[in-house]
Short mmCIF file of C-alpha atoms and ligand atoms in Angstrom, two decimals:
data_model
loop_
_atom_site.label_atom_id
_atom_site.label_comp_id
_atom_site.label_asym_id
_atom_site.label_seq_id
_atom_site.Cartn_x
_atom_site.Cartn_y
_atom_site.Cartn_z
CA UNK A 253 13.13 -67.36 -20.32
CA UNK A 254 11.79 -70.28 -22.34
CA UNK A 255 8.10 -71.23 -22.04
CA UNK A 256 5.55 -73.01 -24.23
CA UNK A 257 5.01 -69.79 -26.20
CA UNK A 258 8.70 -68.87 -26.20
CA UNK A 259 10.71 -72.05 -26.76
CA UNK A 260 14.38 -72.08 -25.83
CA UNK A 261 16.53 -70.86 -28.73
CA UNK A 262 19.55 -73.13 -28.93
CA UNK A 263 22.50 -72.67 -31.26
CA UNK A 264 24.66 -75.60 -32.29
CA UNK A 265 28.17 -75.02 -33.56
CA UNK A 266 30.08 -78.10 -34.67
CA UNK A 267 33.54 -78.26 -36.20
CA UNK A 268 36.91 -79.94 -35.95
CA UNK A 269 38.15 -76.95 -33.91
CA UNK A 270 41.71 -78.15 -34.59
CA UNK A 271 42.31 -75.68 -32.95
CA UNK A 272 39.61 -73.13 -32.08
CA UNK A 273 40.47 -69.69 -33.46
CA UNK A 274 39.27 -66.09 -33.66
CA UNK A 275 37.12 -66.90 -36.71
CA UNK A 276 35.14 -69.40 -34.61
CA UNK A 277 34.91 -66.81 -31.84
CA UNK A 278 33.41 -64.31 -34.29
CA UNK A 279 30.63 -66.81 -35.14
CA UNK A 280 29.96 -67.34 -31.44
CA UNK A 281 29.78 -63.60 -30.71
CA UNK A 282 27.60 -62.78 -33.72
CA UNK A 283 25.23 -65.71 -33.19
CA UNK A 284 24.68 -64.77 -29.57
CA UNK A 285 24.28 -61.08 -30.42
CA UNK A 286 22.05 -61.13 -33.49
CA UNK A 287 20.69 -64.68 -33.30
CA UNK A 288 19.29 -63.96 -29.83
CA UNK A 289 20.18 -67.43 -28.62
CA UNK A 290 19.55 -68.55 -25.06
CA UNK A 291 22.29 -71.15 -25.26
CA UNK A 292 25.03 -72.06 -27.70
CA UNK A 293 26.50 -75.55 -27.80
CA UNK A 294 30.06 -76.00 -29.08
CA UNK A 295 30.62 -79.53 -30.33
CA UNK A 296 34.06 -80.71 -31.47
CA UNK A 297 33.85 -83.46 -34.08
CA UNK A 298 35.75 -86.67 -33.39
CA UNK A 299 36.43 -86.88 -37.12
CA UNK A 300 34.39 -84.59 -39.38
CA UNK A 301 32.65 -86.54 -42.20
CA UNK A 302 34.08 -84.70 -45.23
CA UNK A 303 37.66 -84.66 -43.94
CA UNK A 304 40.29 -87.18 -45.01
CA UNK A 305 43.14 -86.29 -42.64
CA UNK A 306 43.24 -87.01 -38.92
CA UNK A 307 43.09 -83.93 -36.63
CA UNK A 308 46.43 -82.72 -35.27
CA UNK A 309 45.05 -82.33 -31.75
CA UNK A 310 43.33 -85.22 -30.01
CA UNK A 311 39.61 -85.21 -29.29
CA UNK A 312 40.35 -84.65 -25.59
CA UNK A 313 42.67 -81.73 -26.33
CA UNK A 314 40.09 -80.08 -28.59
CA UNK A 315 37.34 -80.66 -26.03
CA UNK A 316 39.56 -79.14 -23.32
CA UNK A 317 39.99 -76.02 -25.45
CA UNK A 318 36.25 -75.80 -26.12
CA UNK A 319 35.57 -76.08 -22.39
CA UNK A 320 38.08 -73.37 -21.53
CA UNK A 321 36.37 -71.00 -23.99
CA UNK A 322 32.93 -71.94 -22.66
CA UNK A 323 34.03 -71.03 -19.13
CA UNK A 324 34.30 -67.42 -20.33
CA UNK A 325 30.69 -66.92 -21.47
CA UNK A 326 27.60 -68.10 -19.55
CA UNK A 327 25.57 -68.89 -22.72
CA UNK A 328 28.25 -71.28 -24.03
CA UNK A 329 28.29 -74.97 -23.29
CA UNK A 330 30.70 -77.65 -24.48
CA UNK A 331 28.90 -80.60 -26.07
CA UNK A 332 31.01 -83.76 -25.89
CA UNK A 333 28.62 -86.19 -27.62
CA UNK A 334 30.72 -86.68 -30.78
CA UNK A 335 34.03 -87.05 -28.93
CA UNK A 336 32.41 -89.57 -26.58
CA UNK A 337 31.14 -91.55 -29.58
CA UNK A 338 34.77 -91.80 -30.79
CA UNK A 339 33.63 -92.09 -34.41
CA UNK A 340 32.47 -89.92 -37.28
CA UNK A 341 29.03 -88.50 -36.44
CA UNK A 342 26.64 -86.81 -38.85
CA UNK A 343 25.27 -83.48 -37.62
CA UNK A 344 21.69 -84.71 -37.96
CA UNK A 345 22.22 -87.53 -35.47
CA UNK A 346 23.98 -85.18 -33.03
CA UNK A 347 21.07 -82.73 -33.31
CA UNK A 348 18.68 -85.55 -32.47
CA UNK A 349 20.67 -85.98 -29.26
CA UNK A 350 20.40 -82.22 -28.59
CA UNK A 351 16.64 -82.48 -29.14
CA UNK A 352 16.43 -85.41 -26.75
CA UNK A 353 18.08 -83.33 -24.04
CA UNK A 354 16.14 -80.14 -24.89
CA UNK A 355 12.72 -81.21 -26.19
CA UNK A 356 10.76 -78.38 -27.78
CA UNK A 357 13.78 -76.12 -28.30
CA UNK A 358 14.29 -74.17 -31.56
CA UNK A 359 17.57 -75.35 -33.04
CA UNK A 360 19.89 -73.05 -34.99
CA UNK A 361 22.90 -74.51 -36.74
CA UNK A 362 25.89 -72.19 -37.21
CA UNK A 363 27.74 -72.85 -40.45
CA UNK A 364 30.44 -71.12 -42.50
CA UNK A 365 29.80 -70.44 -46.18
CA UNK A 366 32.39 -73.05 -47.25
CA UNK A 367 30.37 -75.77 -45.50
CA UNK A 368 27.04 -74.27 -46.60
CA UNK A 369 28.11 -74.67 -50.25
CA UNK A 370 28.85 -78.36 -49.54
CA UNK A 371 25.50 -79.02 -47.89
CA UNK A 372 24.37 -81.14 -50.85
CA UNK A 373 27.13 -83.62 -49.82
CA UNK A 374 25.98 -83.82 -46.18
CA UNK A 375 24.36 -87.07 -45.18
CA UNK A 376 20.79 -86.60 -43.88
CA UNK A 377 20.77 -82.95 -45.04
CA UNK A 378 17.03 -82.93 -45.74
CA UNK A 379 16.20 -84.48 -42.36
CA UNK A 380 18.53 -81.97 -40.73
CA UNK A 381 16.72 -79.03 -42.33
CA UNK A 382 13.46 -80.24 -40.89
CA UNK A 383 14.70 -79.76 -37.36
CA UNK A 384 17.17 -76.86 -37.61
CA UNK A 385 17.41 -73.36 -39.07
CA UNK A 386 20.83 -72.49 -40.51
CA UNK A 387 22.76 -69.35 -39.62
CA UNK A 388 25.19 -68.89 -42.51
CA UNK A 389 28.42 -66.91 -41.98
CA UNK A 390 30.68 -65.52 -44.69
CA UNK A 391 34.39 -66.36 -44.63
CA UNK A 392 35.39 -64.14 -47.53
CA UNK A 393 33.71 -61.86 -50.04
CA UNK A 394 31.95 -64.77 -51.76
CA UNK A 395 28.20 -64.27 -51.43
CA UNK A 396 26.47 -67.26 -49.73
CA UNK A 397 24.27 -68.82 -52.44
CA UNK A 398 22.00 -71.71 -51.45
CA UNK A 399 23.29 -74.98 -52.93
CA UNK A 400 21.09 -76.28 -55.75
CA UNK A 401 18.62 -79.07 -55.27
CA UNK A 402 17.85 -78.64 -51.58
CA UNK A 403 14.42 -77.20 -51.03
CA UNK A 404 13.21 -75.99 -48.61
CA UNK A 405 16.41 -74.65 -47.09
CA UNK A 406 15.53 -72.60 -44.00
CA UNK A 407 18.48 -70.28 -43.47
CA UNK A 408 19.55 -66.77 -42.58
CA UNK A 409 22.64 -65.20 -44.13
CA UNK A 410 24.39 -63.33 -41.33
CA UNK A 411 25.94 -59.95 -41.89
CA UNK A 412 29.18 -60.80 -40.15
CA UNK A 413 32.63 -59.20 -40.17
CA UNK A 414 35.14 -61.22 -42.22
CA UNK A 415 37.84 -62.97 -40.22
CA UNK A 416 40.33 -64.52 -42.65
CA UNK A 417 41.66 -67.21 -40.30
CA UNK A 418 41.66 -71.00 -40.65
CA UNK A 419 42.75 -73.86 -38.41
CA UNK A 420 44.86 -75.09 -41.35
CA UNK A 421 47.04 -71.97 -41.18
CA UNK A 422 47.30 -72.25 -37.40
CA UNK A 423 48.39 -75.91 -37.59
CA UNK A 424 50.97 -74.94 -40.20
CA UNK A 425 52.35 -72.28 -37.89
CA UNK A 426 52.32 -74.53 -34.82
CA UNK A 427 54.28 -77.21 -36.66
CA UNK A 428 56.74 -74.60 -37.92
CA UNK A 429 57.20 -73.28 -34.39
CA UNK A 430 55.70 -69.89 -35.30
CA UNK A 431 53.48 -67.73 -33.12
CA UNK A 432 49.69 -68.05 -33.34
CA UNK A 433 48.89 -65.55 -30.58
CA UNK A 434 47.18 -63.14 -32.99
CA UNK A 435 44.93 -65.85 -34.42
CA UNK A 436 43.41 -67.52 -31.36
CA UNK A 437 41.62 -66.28 -28.23
CA UNK A 438 44.03 -65.74 -25.28
CA UNK A 439 42.54 -68.65 -23.32
CA UNK A 440 43.21 -70.99 -26.28
CA UNK A 441 46.73 -69.64 -26.65
CA UNK A 442 47.43 -70.51 -23.02
CA UNK A 443 46.09 -74.04 -23.54
CA UNK A 444 48.10 -74.58 -26.72
CA UNK A 445 51.28 -73.66 -24.85
CA UNK A 446 50.69 -76.61 -22.49
CA UNK A 447 49.87 -79.14 -25.22
CA UNK A 448 52.07 -81.50 -27.16
CA UNK A 449 51.07 -82.83 -30.57
CA UNK A 450 52.59 -84.99 -33.23
CA UNK A 451 52.95 -84.24 -36.87
CA UNK A 452 51.38 -86.94 -39.04
CA UNK A 453 52.42 -87.55 -42.62
CA UNK A 454 49.14 -86.21 -43.97
CA UNK A 455 49.61 -82.72 -42.50
P1 ATP B 260 40.38 -76.20 -41.32
O1 ATP B 260 41.27 -75.09 -41.77
O2 ATP B 260 41.07 -77.29 -40.57
O3 ATP B 260 39.51 -76.74 -42.45
P2 ATP B 260 38.42 -74.35 -40.21
O4 ATP B 260 39.21 -73.13 -39.91
O5 ATP B 260 37.56 -74.34 -41.45
O6 ATP B 260 39.36 -75.63 -40.22
P3 ATP B 260 36.44 -75.83 -38.69
O7 ATP B 260 36.59 -76.23 -37.27
O8 ATP B 260 36.52 -76.88 -39.71
O9 ATP B 260 37.54 -74.66 -38.94
O10 ATP B 260 35.11 -74.98 -38.90
C1 ATP B 260 33.92 -75.18 -38.20
C2 ATP B 260 32.86 -74.27 -38.81
O11 ATP B 260 33.26 -72.90 -38.64
C3 ATP B 260 32.63 -74.45 -40.31
O12 ATP B 260 31.24 -74.29 -40.57
C4 ATP B 260 33.44 -73.32 -40.93
O13 ATP B 260 32.90 -72.92 -42.16
C5 ATP B 260 33.27 -72.22 -39.88
N1 ATP B 260 34.42 -71.29 -39.89
C6 ATP B 260 35.68 -71.59 -39.54
N2 ATP B 260 36.47 -70.52 -39.64
C7 ATP B 260 35.71 -69.49 -40.05
C8 ATP B 260 35.95 -68.11 -40.35
N3 ATP B 260 37.18 -67.59 -40.25
N4 ATP B 260 34.91 -67.35 -40.76
C9 ATP B 260 33.66 -67.90 -40.88
N5 ATP B 260 33.36 -69.20 -40.62
C10 ATP B 260 34.36 -69.99 -40.21
#
């Protein structure tokens, strides 16, 4: 229970989630287990800042998948702020919105090592690090090393199992008509079976 002495511990996990996969689920499980979070917000990006190509799945489709996963775990909550904005949002501004809704909460930002290494390119990264502690997850055997030039950088490197899955590979398989059942949670697999999507030239 949160109180003045024990503020609510909130995790924030943003991504394109195009689509959600078992790698994302690993972050969720590990963050809840070892990060001792009271609540974990899953926030699909309308269009992630460092990405050039348009997502394959629409914002509504990705939000629907996030919500179906959230229905399975009481600590999870879908956060639709960025999809509702219908524009590129920077994580700092979205976290300000989280803080507005949950004043006094301790914010923890879940991030994969690939994004952690690009933190120096994130807009408002210094402001962000004043309001959130990073939980850094490995994607492969590359050791997470703090990017140069950002100090202080409050973060914890998680000791997580490696899950070599990416949304890129799943999109490739979906467009080739191949199975993705091993790569996504069952509830996402069911959703994907009901969804139609169009291939764009940039995929
Ligand atoms: P894409 O292949 O389209 O780039 P992705 O698989 O990297 O997508 P995102 O939705 O962009 O998925 O990722 C959201 C966040 O989750 C990022 O911080 C990313 O580093 C992290 N992440 C994604 N997949 C994994 C994984 N398999 N292991 C650890 N972290 C991951």
